[in-house]
Short mmCIF file of C-alpha atoms and ligand atoms in Angstrom, two decimals:
data_model
loop_
_atom_site.label_atom_id
_atom_site.label_comp_id
_atom_site.label_asym_id
_atom_site.label_seq_id
_atom_site.Cartn_x
_atom_site.Cartn_y
_atom_site.Cartn_z
CA MET A 31 -0.46 -0.64 12.95
CA LEU A 32 -2.92 -1.14 16.27
CA LYS A 33 -1.21 -1.04 19.40
CA TYR A 34 -2.68 -0.01 23.09
CA VAL A 35 -0.69 2.65 24.58
CA ARG A 36 -1.37 2.98 28.48
CA ASN A 37 -4.85 1.21 27.39
CA GLU A 38 -5.80 3.14 24.55
CA LEU A 39 -6.09 2.43 21.06
CA PHE A 40 -3.60 3.85 18.64
CA VAL A 41 -3.31 3.99 14.73
CA GLU A 42 0.17 4.74 14.25
CA LYS A 43 0.84 7.88 16.49
CA VAL A 44 -2.82 9.01 17.20
CA ALA A 45 -5.24 8.34 19.50
CA VAL A 46 -8.51 6.39 17.94
CA SER A 47 -10.92 8.07 20.06
CA ASN A 48 -9.47 11.39 19.51
CA LEU A 49 -10.52 10.58 15.95
CA ALA A 50 -13.96 9.15 16.59
CA LYS A 51 -14.51 12.83 18.37
CA LYS A 52 -13.48 15.14 16.05
CA TYR A 53 -14.79 13.19 13.22
CA ASN A 54 -17.76 11.22 14.13
CA THR A 55 -18.80 7.49 13.72
CA PRO A 56 -19.12 5.57 11.42
CA LEU A 57 -15.71 6.46 10.45
CA TYR A 58 -12.71 4.33 8.51
CA ILE A 59 -9.41 4.98 9.80
CA TYR A 60 -6.32 3.62 7.40
CA SER A 61 -2.84 3.52 8.28
CA GLN A 62 -0.65 4.91 5.60
CA ASP A 63 2.26 2.88 6.86
CA LYS A 64 0.46 -0.82 6.93
CA LEU A 65 -0.92 0.28 2.97
CA GLU A 66 2.80 1.00 2.08
CA ALA A 67 4.34 -1.84 3.77
CA ASN A 68 1.70 -4.36 2.19
CA PHE A 69 2.45 -2.83 -0.99
CA ASN A 70 6.41 -3.56 -0.64
CA ALA A 71 5.72 -7.18 0.51
CA TYR A 72 4.43 -7.89 -3.06
CA LYS A 73 7.28 -5.36 -4.54
CA THR A 74 9.89 -7.42 -2.22
CA GLY A 75 8.34 -10.68 -2.72
CA PHE A 76 8.30 -10.22 -6.72
CA LYS A 77 11.47 -8.89 -6.92
CA GLY A 78 13.84 -10.08 -9.80
CA VAL A 79 10.23 -11.28 -11.36
CA ASP A 80 9.38 -9.67 -14.75
CA SER A 81 6.01 -8.36 -12.90
CA ILE A 82 3.71 -5.75 -12.13
CA ILE A 83 1.20 -5.44 -9.36
CA CYS A 84 -2.03 -4.37 -10.27
CA TYR A 85 -3.94 -3.38 -7.71
CA ALA A 86 -7.56 -5.07 -7.33
CA MET A 87 -8.86 -1.60 -6.46
CA LYS A 88 -12.91 -2.65 -6.31
CA ALA A 89 -11.47 -3.41 -2.87
CA ASN A 90 -11.09 0.01 -1.88
CA SER A 91 -10.99 2.65 -4.62
CA ASN A 92 -10.66 5.94 -2.38
CA TYR A 93 -8.75 8.70 -4.82
CA ALA A 94 -5.77 9.08 -1.58
CA ILE A 95 -5.23 5.33 -1.72
CA LEU A 96 -5.31 5.11 -5.06
CA LYS A 97 -2.79 8.14 -5.09
CA LEU A 98 -0.54 6.31 -2.92
CA LEU A 99 -0.17 3.49 -4.38
CA ALA A 100 0.51 4.62 -7.92
CA LYS A 101 2.97 6.61 -6.36
CA LEU A 102 4.59 3.16 -5.11
CA GLY A 103 4.06 1.65 -8.88
CA ALA A 104 1.18 0.16 -8.87
CA GLY A 105 -1.19 -0.75 -12.03
CA ALA A 106 -4.62 -1.54 -11.84
CA ASP A 107 -7.07 -4.48 -11.81
CA ILE A 108 -10.15 -2.72 -12.67
CA VAL A 109 -13.87 -4.06 -13.68
CA SER A 110 -15.87 -1.15 -14.88
CA GLY A 111 -15.73 2.17 -16.69
CA GLY A 112 -15.97 3.51 -13.21
CA GLU A 113 -12.83 2.06 -11.54
CA LEU A 114 -10.80 3.41 -14.74
CA TYR A 115 -12.02 6.89 -14.21
CA ARG A 116 -10.74 6.68 -10.99
CA ALA A 117 -7.22 5.01 -11.52
CA LEU A 118 -6.21 7.76 -14.46
CA LYS A 119 -7.35 10.34 -12.32
CA ALA A 120 -5.39 9.10 -9.31
CA GLY A 121 -2.67 9.06 -12.21
CA ILE A 122 -2.05 4.76 -12.63
CA ASN A 123 -0.36 4.14 -16.03
CA PRO A 124 -3.27 3.02 -18.07
CA ARG A 125 -0.20 0.40 -19.69
CA LYS A 126 -0.36 -1.36 -16.27
CA ILE A 127 -4.12 -1.43 -16.61
CA VAL A 128 -5.98 -4.58 -16.76
CA TYR A 129 -9.43 -4.78 -17.48
CA SER A 130 -11.68 -8.19 -15.91
CA GLY A 131 -15.34 -8.92 -15.39
CA VAL A 132 -18.02 -10.88 -17.24
CA GLY A 133 -20.27 -7.87 -18.41
CA LYS A 134 -18.10 -5.03 -19.78
CA THR A 135 -20.53 -2.54 -21.86
CA SER A 136 -19.51 -0.72 -24.83
CA LYS A 137 -19.32 2.05 -23.92
CA GLU A 138 -16.64 0.83 -21.27
CA ILE A 139 -14.67 -1.02 -23.67
CA GLU A 140 -14.97 2.11 -25.63
CA PHE A 141 -12.94 4.14 -22.67
CA ALA A 142 -10.47 1.58 -22.03
CA LEU A 143 -9.72 1.09 -25.47
CA LYS A 144 -9.02 5.06 -25.93
CA SER A 145 -7.29 5.19 -22.82
CA ASP A 146 -4.69 2.33 -24.36
CA ILE A 147 -4.89 0.15 -21.11
CA LEU A 148 -2.37 -3.06 -21.26
CA MET A 149 -5.15 -5.63 -21.55
CA PHE A 150 -8.68 -7.18 -21.84
CA ASN A 151 -9.28 -10.48 -19.54
CA ILE A 152 -12.31 -11.62 -21.46
CA GLU A 153 -14.55 -13.89 -20.61
CA SER A 154 -16.47 -15.00 -22.47
CA PHE A 155 -16.57 -15.47 -26.64
CA GLU A 156 -19.82 -12.42 -27.23
CA GLU A 157 -17.04 -10.14 -25.16
CA LEU A 158 -14.50 -10.96 -27.74
CA GLU A 159 -16.77 -10.15 -30.55
CA GLN A 160 -17.23 -7.02 -29.27
CA ILE A 161 -14.41 -6.03 -28.69
CA ASN A 162 -12.91 -6.86 -31.87
CA LYS A 163 -15.88 -4.64 -33.66
CA ILE A 164 -15.50 -1.92 -30.98
CA ALA A 165 -11.69 -1.96 -32.00
CA GLY A 166 -12.05 -2.02 -35.02
CA LYS A 167 -14.55 1.04 -35.18
CA LEU A 168 -12.03 2.92 -33.16
CA LYS A 169 -9.43 1.82 -35.70
CA LYS A 170 -7.39 0.09 -33.10
CA LYS A 171 -6.06 -3.34 -32.05
CA ALA A 172 -7.38 -4.60 -28.86
CA ARG A 173 -4.61 -6.45 -26.72
CA ILE A 174 -6.76 -8.86 -24.77
CA SER A 175 -5.94 -12.42 -22.75
CA PHE A 176 -8.74 -14.94 -21.62
CA ARG A 177 -9.82 -15.18 -18.38
CA VAL A 178 -9.39 -19.13 -18.46
CA ASN A 179 -10.87 -21.18 -15.47
CA PRO A 180 -9.15 -23.77 -14.47
CA ASN A 181 -10.87 -25.76 -12.31
CA VAL A 182 -8.89 -26.10 -8.86
CA ASP A 183 -10.76 -25.39 -5.43
CA ALA A 184 -9.39 -22.20 -3.84
CA HIS A 185 -10.74 -23.27 -0.81
CA THR A 186 -12.50 -20.39 0.30
CA HIS A 187 -15.79 -18.97 0.80
CA LYS A 188 -18.42 -20.37 -1.71
CA TYR A 189 -19.38 -16.72 -2.69
CA ILE A 190 -15.34 -15.74 -3.24
CA THR A 191 -14.21 -18.47 -5.28
CA THR A 192 -14.24 -18.34 -8.78
CA GLY A 193 -11.98 -20.80 -10.27
CA LYS A 194 -14.50 -23.69 -10.54
CA GLU A 195 -16.78 -24.94 -13.12
CA GLY A 196 -19.71 -24.03 -12.65
CA ASN A 197 -18.49 -20.15 -11.72
CA LYS A 198 -19.88 -17.53 -13.96
CA PHE A 199 -16.42 -16.58 -14.45
CA GLY A 200 -13.83 -17.13 -16.88
CA ILE A 201 -13.22 -19.48 -20.07
CA ARG A 202 -13.53 -23.22 -19.16
CA TYR A 203 -10.42 -24.62 -19.13
CA GLU A 204 -10.85 -27.23 -21.99
CA ASP A 205 -12.60 -24.68 -24.33
CA ALA A 206 -9.66 -21.94 -23.72
CA PHE A 207 -7.35 -23.84 -26.55
CA ASP A 208 -10.19 -22.72 -29.26
CA ILE A 209 -11.47 -19.16 -28.31
CA TYR A 210 -7.89 -18.58 -28.07
CA VAL A 211 -7.49 -19.82 -32.56
CA LYS A 212 -11.05 -18.13 -33.15
CA ALA A 213 -9.23 -14.61 -31.54
CA SER A 214 -5.94 -15.29 -33.32
CA LYS A 215 -8.06 -15.11 -36.35
CA MET A 216 -9.61 -11.66 -35.57
CA LYS A 217 -8.36 -8.24 -37.28
CA ASN A 218 -8.70 -5.88 -34.15
CA ILE A 219 -6.97 -8.49 -31.56
CA GLU A 220 -4.01 -8.81 -30.41
CA ILE A 221 -3.28 -11.88 -28.47
CA VAL A 222 -0.70 -11.05 -25.26
CA GLY A 223 -1.45 -12.98 -22.10
CA VAL A 224 -3.52 -15.88 -20.49
CA ASP A 225 -5.28 -14.88 -16.94
CA SER A 226 -6.62 -16.49 -14.45
CA HIS A 227 -8.14 -15.98 -11.01
CA ILE A 228 -9.06 -18.32 -8.30
CA GLY A 229 -11.02 -16.80 -5.82
CA SER A 230 -10.15 -14.47 -2.66
CA GLN A 231 -8.88 -14.91 1.51
CA ILE A 232 -7.23 -17.55 -0.04
CA LEU A 233 -4.89 -19.16 3.18
CA ASP A 234 -3.07 -21.54 1.52
CA VAL A 235 -1.06 -20.98 -1.85
CA THR A 236 -1.18 -24.63 -2.68
CA PRO A 237 -4.05 -24.26 -5.05
CA PHE A 238 -2.21 -21.38 -7.05
CA LYS A 239 0.53 -23.90 -8.42
CA LEU A 240 -2.31 -26.48 -9.42
CA ALA A 241 -3.43 -23.47 -11.30
CA ALA A 242 -0.22 -22.40 -12.87
CA LYS A 243 0.24 -26.11 -13.99
CA LYS A 244 -2.63 -26.13 -16.13
CA ILE A 245 -2.01 -22.72 -17.17
CA SER A 246 1.20 -23.47 -18.46
CA ALA A 247 0.06 -26.32 -20.25
CA LEU A 248 -2.23 -24.44 -22.27
CA ILE A 249 0.37 -21.22 -23.39
CA ASP A 250 2.54 -24.33 -24.26
CA LYS A 251 0.04 -25.75 -26.56
CA LEU A 252 -0.74 -22.11 -27.86
CA GLU A 253 3.03 -21.05 -28.40
CA SER A 254 3.50 -24.28 -30.34
CA ASN A 255 0.28 -23.17 -32.53
CA GLY A 256 2.09 -19.70 -33.25
CA MET A 257 0.64 -17.63 -30.59
CA LYS A 258 2.64 -15.50 -28.35
CA ILE A 259 1.88 -15.30 -25.21
CA LYS A 260 3.68 -12.36 -22.88
CA TYR A 261 1.61 -11.98 -19.77
CA ILE A 262 0.42 -14.25 -17.31
CA ASP A 263 -1.75 -13.11 -14.81
CA ILE A 264 -1.85 -14.71 -11.61
CA GLY A 265 -5.16 -12.89 -10.34
CA GLY A 266 -5.47 -11.90 -6.75
CA GLY A 267 -6.32 -13.54 -3.54
CA LEU A 268 -4.29 -13.29 -1.07
CA GLY A 269 -6.20 -13.90 2.58
CA ILE A 270 -5.04 -12.02 5.47
CA LYS A 271 -5.50 -12.49 9.12
CA TYR A 272 -9.39 -11.61 10.06
CA ALA A 273 -8.97 -13.94 13.22
CA ALA A 274 -6.47 -15.09 15.82
CA ALA A 275 -6.19 -18.54 14.18
CA ASP A 276 -5.90 -17.11 10.67
CA LYS A 277 -2.49 -17.98 9.26
CA PRO A 278 -2.08 -16.01 5.88
CA GLN A 279 0.92 -16.77 3.32
CA LYS A 280 2.99 -13.87 2.13
CA PRO A 281 3.53 -12.42 -1.37
CA ILE A 282 6.89 -14.25 -1.02
CA ASP A 283 5.03 -17.64 -0.58
CA LEU A 284 2.94 -16.97 -3.45
CA ARG A 285 5.59 -15.81 -5.85
CA LYS A 286 7.59 -19.16 -4.83
CA MET A 287 4.43 -21.05 -5.94
CA VAL A 288 3.92 -19.77 -8.71
CA MET A 289 7.21 -19.50 -10.35
CA SER A 290 8.48 -23.21 -9.47
CA VAL A 291 6.12 -23.37 -12.45
CA TYR A 292 6.47 -20.08 -14.31
CA SER A 293 10.35 -19.71 -14.09
CA LYS A 294 10.94 -21.37 -17.22
CA TYR A 295 9.65 -18.71 -19.25
CA LYS A 296 12.75 -16.10 -19.53
CA ASP A 297 10.01 -14.06 -21.83
CA LYS A 298 7.05 -13.42 -19.83
CA THR A 299 5.64 -10.64 -17.54
CA ILE A 300 3.62 -11.96 -14.69
CA ILE A 301 0.62 -9.72 -13.79
CA VAL A 302 -0.64 -10.19 -9.75
CA GLU A 303 -4.17 -8.71 -8.60
CA PRO A 304 -3.66 -8.60 -4.72
CA GLY A 305 -6.83 -6.21 -3.10
CA ARG A 306 -6.99 -7.62 -0.01
CA ALA A 307 -3.87 -8.04 0.90
CA ILE A 308 -2.92 -4.70 0.37
CA VAL A 309 -5.68 -2.68 2.24
CA GLY A 310 -7.54 -4.83 4.36
CA ASP A 311 -5.58 -5.26 7.68
CA ALA A 312 -4.73 -1.00 7.23
CA GLY A 313 -7.92 -0.10 7.81
CA ILE A 314 -10.67 -0.32 10.54
CA LEU A 315 -14.38 0.68 11.17
CA VAL A 316 -15.11 2.91 14.41
CA GLY A 317 -18.39 3.05 15.76
CA GLU A 318 -19.97 3.04 19.05
CA VAL A 319 -22.28 1.44 21.41
CA LEU A 320 -25.82 2.71 21.65
CA TYR A 321 -27.44 0.09 24.41
CA ARG A 322 -27.26 -2.79 25.68
CA LYS A 323 -30.03 -5.63 25.84
CA THR A 324 -30.14 -9.41 27.20
CA SER A 325 -33.29 -11.00 24.96
CA GLY A 326 -33.47 -14.78 26.56
CA PRO A 327 -30.62 -16.49 26.26
CA LYS A 328 -28.77 -13.57 24.41
CA ASN A 329 -27.14 -10.96 25.05
CA PHE A 330 -26.92 -7.69 22.44
CA ILE A 331 -24.64 -4.78 22.07
CA ILE A 332 -26.42 -2.13 20.10
CA THR A 333 -23.67 -0.15 17.85
CA ASN A 334 -24.41 2.26 15.11
CA LEU A 335 -22.42 0.23 12.71
CA ALA A 336 -24.34 -1.47 10.75
CA MET A 337 -24.73 -3.62 7.71
CA ASN A 338 -24.28 -0.96 5.07
CA ASP A 339 -20.87 -0.20 6.36
CA LEU A 340 -19.83 -3.10 6.31
CA ILE A 341 -21.67 -5.82 4.98
CA ARG A 342 -19.01 -8.58 4.94
CA PRO A 343 -20.31 -10.26 8.30
CA ALA A 344 -24.04 -10.31 6.80
CA LEU A 345 -22.91 -11.51 3.19
CA TYR A 346 -20.46 -14.06 3.73
CA GLU A 347 -20.97 -14.81 7.71
CA SER A 348 -17.24 -13.27 7.48
CA TYR A 349 -15.34 -12.33 11.13
CA HIS A 350 -14.26 -9.29 11.95
CA SER A 351 -12.75 -9.04 15.58
CA VAL A 352 -14.26 -6.00 17.58
CA ILE A 353 -12.20 -4.53 19.90
CA PRO A 354 -12.54 -1.49 22.55
CA VAL A 355 -11.07 1.33 22.12
CA LYS A 356 -10.05 2.13 25.90
CA LYS A 357 -9.48 -1.55 27.42
CA SER A 358 -10.49 -1.63 30.58
CA SER A 359 -10.60 -4.69 33.36
CA LYS A 360 -14.57 -4.96 32.76
CA LYS A 361 -16.73 -8.10 33.28
CA GLN A 362 -17.16 -10.09 30.17
CA GLN A 363 -19.77 -11.57 28.44
CA VAL A 364 -20.52 -13.29 25.49
CA ALA A 365 -22.50 -11.11 23.01
CA ASP A 366 -23.64 -10.32 19.40
CA VAL A 367 -22.52 -6.70 18.04
CA VAL A 368 -25.65 -5.57 15.74
CA GLY A 369 -26.66 -2.54 14.35
CA PRO A 370 -29.81 -0.47 13.71
CA VAL A 371 -30.66 -1.86 10.81
CA CYS A 372 -34.12 -3.50 9.92
CA GLU A 373 -32.73 -7.06 9.22
CA SER A 374 -31.85 -9.96 11.56
CA GLY A 375 -29.10 -10.50 9.18
CA ASP A 376 -27.50 -7.35 10.32
CA PHE A 377 -24.46 -7.95 12.75
CA ILE A 378 -21.01 -7.11 13.20
CA ALA A 379 -19.91 -10.47 15.12
CA LYS A 380 -21.99 -12.96 16.90
CA ASP A 381 -21.36 -14.62 20.29
CA ARG A 382 -18.50 -13.07 20.88
CA THR A 383 -16.69 -13.03 24.43
CA LEU A 384 -16.08 -8.84 24.96
CA PRO A 385 -16.23 -6.79 28.14
CA ILE A 386 -19.47 -5.22 28.95
CA PHE A 387 -18.85 -2.16 26.99
CA GLU A 388 -20.71 1.15 28.26
CA GLN A 389 -23.12 3.28 26.40
CA GLY A 390 -21.13 5.53 24.28
CA GLU A 391 -17.76 3.78 24.13
CA PHE A 392 -16.15 3.61 21.06
CA ILE A 393 -15.79 0.31 19.11
CA VAL A 394 -13.52 -1.25 16.66
CA ALA A 395 -14.40 -3.52 13.64
CA GLU A 396 -10.83 -4.90 12.19
CA CYS A 397 -9.59 -5.46 9.09
CA ALA A 398 -12.30 -3.04 7.12
CA GLY A 399 -10.17 -1.86 5.07
CA ALA A 400 -10.93 -4.39 2.02
CA TYR A 401 -14.51 -4.51 1.03
CA GLY A 402 -15.55 -1.92 3.32
CA ARG A 403 -16.41 1.44 2.54
CA ALA A 404 -16.18 -0.25 -1.35
CA MET A 405 -19.14 -2.27 -0.33
CA ALA A 406 -21.09 0.38 2.08
CA SER A 407 -24.77 1.24 1.29
CA GLN A 408 -26.90 4.30 2.31
CA TYR A 409 -29.64 1.52 3.01
CA ASN A 410 -32.12 2.49 5.43
CA SER A 411 -30.95 6.07 4.54
CA ARG A 412 -27.87 6.16 6.55
CA PRO A 413 -25.21 8.37 5.36
CA ARG A 414 -21.83 6.99 5.12
CA GLY A 415 -18.99 7.87 7.41
CA ALA A 416 -15.77 9.71 6.84
CA GLU A 417 -12.57 7.78 5.79
CA VAL A 418 -9.61 9.36 7.37
CA LEU A 419 -5.41 8.19 6.51
CA VAL A 420 -3.13 8.62 9.17
CA LYS A 421 0.74 8.87 8.71
CA GLY A 422 2.72 9.05 11.59
CA SER A 423 0.87 11.80 14.31
CA LYS A 424 -0.62 13.16 10.93
CA VAL A 425 -4.42 12.82 9.74
CA LYS A 426 -5.42 13.04 6.57
CA VAL A 427 -9.75 13.44 5.60
CA ILE A 428 -9.29 11.64 2.75
CA ARG A 429 -13.62 11.41 2.27
CA LYS A 430 -16.11 13.28 4.07
CA ALA A 431 -19.03 12.24 6.06
CA GLU A 432 -22.08 11.82 4.36
CA THR A 433 -24.58 14.59 5.90
CA ILE A 434 -28.28 13.58 5.76
CA GLU A 435 -28.76 16.24 3.08
CA ASP A 436 -26.41 13.61 0.76
CA LEU A 437 -29.28 11.23 1.11
CA MET A 438 -31.63 12.99 -1.46
CA SER A 439 -28.95 15.02 -3.46
CA LYS A 440 -29.85 13.77 -6.80
CA GLU A 441 -33.46 13.19 -6.20
CA ILE A 442 -36.18 15.39 -7.62
CA LYS A 443 -37.82 17.40 -5.18
N1 LLP B 664 -8.88 -10.08 -9.48
C1 LLP B 664 -10.31 -10.61 -9.77
C2 LLP B 664 -10.66 -10.74 -11.39
C3 LLP B 664 -10.99 -10.47 -8.86
O1 LLP B 664 -12.10 -10.69 -9.11
C4 LLP B 664 -10.54 -10.49 -7.24
C5 LLP B 664 -11.58 -9.98 -6.40
C6 LLP B 664 -9.23 -9.88 -7.35
C7 LLP B 664 -8.31 -10.01 -8.34
C8 LLP B 664 -9.24 -9.24 -5.97
O2 LLP B 664 -9.09 -10.47 -4.89
P1 LLP B 664 -8.10 -9.66 -3.29
O3 LLP B 664 -6.75 -9.96 -3.72
O4 LLP B 664 -9.15 -8.91 -2.85
O5 LLP B 664 -8.95 -11.54 -3.05
N2 LLP B 664 -16.32 -8.66 -1.45
C9 LLP B 664 -15.57 -10.03 -0.80
C10 LLP B 664 -14.43 -10.11 -2.13
C11 LLP B 664 -15.17 -10.59 -3.58
C12 LLP B 664 -13.35 -10.07 -4.53
C13 LLP B 664 -13.98 -10.14 -6.02
N3 LLP B 664 -12.85 -10.21 -6.36
C14 LLP B 664 -15.36 -9.92 0.51
O6 LLP B 664 -15.22 -8.87 1.05
O7 LLP B 664 -14.47 -11.16 0.90
#
């Protein structure tokens, strides 16, 4: 989706510098072609498997992006009432919505039951009791699965690994059978599935097979005890190529890995919950260089991109490639790319060999489509930038930039 044409960076057929000048920076730019290609890779990857692709919309919940994915047939993995609201507005079929998360409130549960979503992925016994109670009050049966923690190591960052014992997520594998038995006796609960999600930015799909083997043993035990499992939710988590050395695997690799275990089931539907792999490399964040400075042994490139625009480097020490919008044969230096926020953790890149950028020059942080704008804040009272969607040579603003007046719009004056 990104290429240099005569040393100018383009997203599809549009020059990034033109967008940066027109819409100002920080600016999030997405490629529609790339978004569609990423989603279609799941569709073709899971072709022939009875499956639903439930986009994990926490990665990027922009309405235009949801609408686009809904049109391609996506369902949604949601984690809040706010996400349910957005998903329904964007036209996602409620019967393709699964609801994950450890802390669903009563209000959110009621909203989801009234919306007739496909299923709740339940994470504790008390949550089960609460859903049963609310469903009873509404005279409904809640379709549920339990998120089971298969205790496998996904070999990813400690903040984004979720399938290991000791994480706050899911039900302990050893406790899963008993909780299913308890659920099967509840009046307003209908057991329909089993769910697991082992982590994020997973570059080797082998742990998915380890998880599948355990989940499959559980399914067999549940079914031989009279419980019918229709849906197997394998979670999300496929990684993308942030750094040159990253070798991500494809949806088809994931399919092969999990179906080597699950293909024996002819009556079940596989649910996949990709987030990052749909939007991550379809988006970039554009900023500009404000100042350069040297402090002792270190060179700093001070830009208007800060941790409030892209928090991933500060939070997970994650790598985002930084590239110029105009390629040149400038001399290079090793430098940190930092923002204006008053924290030492406010950086976009560390110790990178980069051209000695000029003041005012536009730069890009790559792979900012997932968990970029979605995790952005107004910290340090910094209005968030616009989001634009590019298709060929067409450009659509899909969220306007915030103004400084917006910063105080909900405050009582
Ligand atoms: N399903 C569940 C239940 C999840 O908790 C998540 C992500 C996903 C699906 C989607 O995972 P993905 O396909 O995007 O890896 N903010 C972090 C990532 C947090 C992921 C949380 N859960 C980051 O920027 O790396």
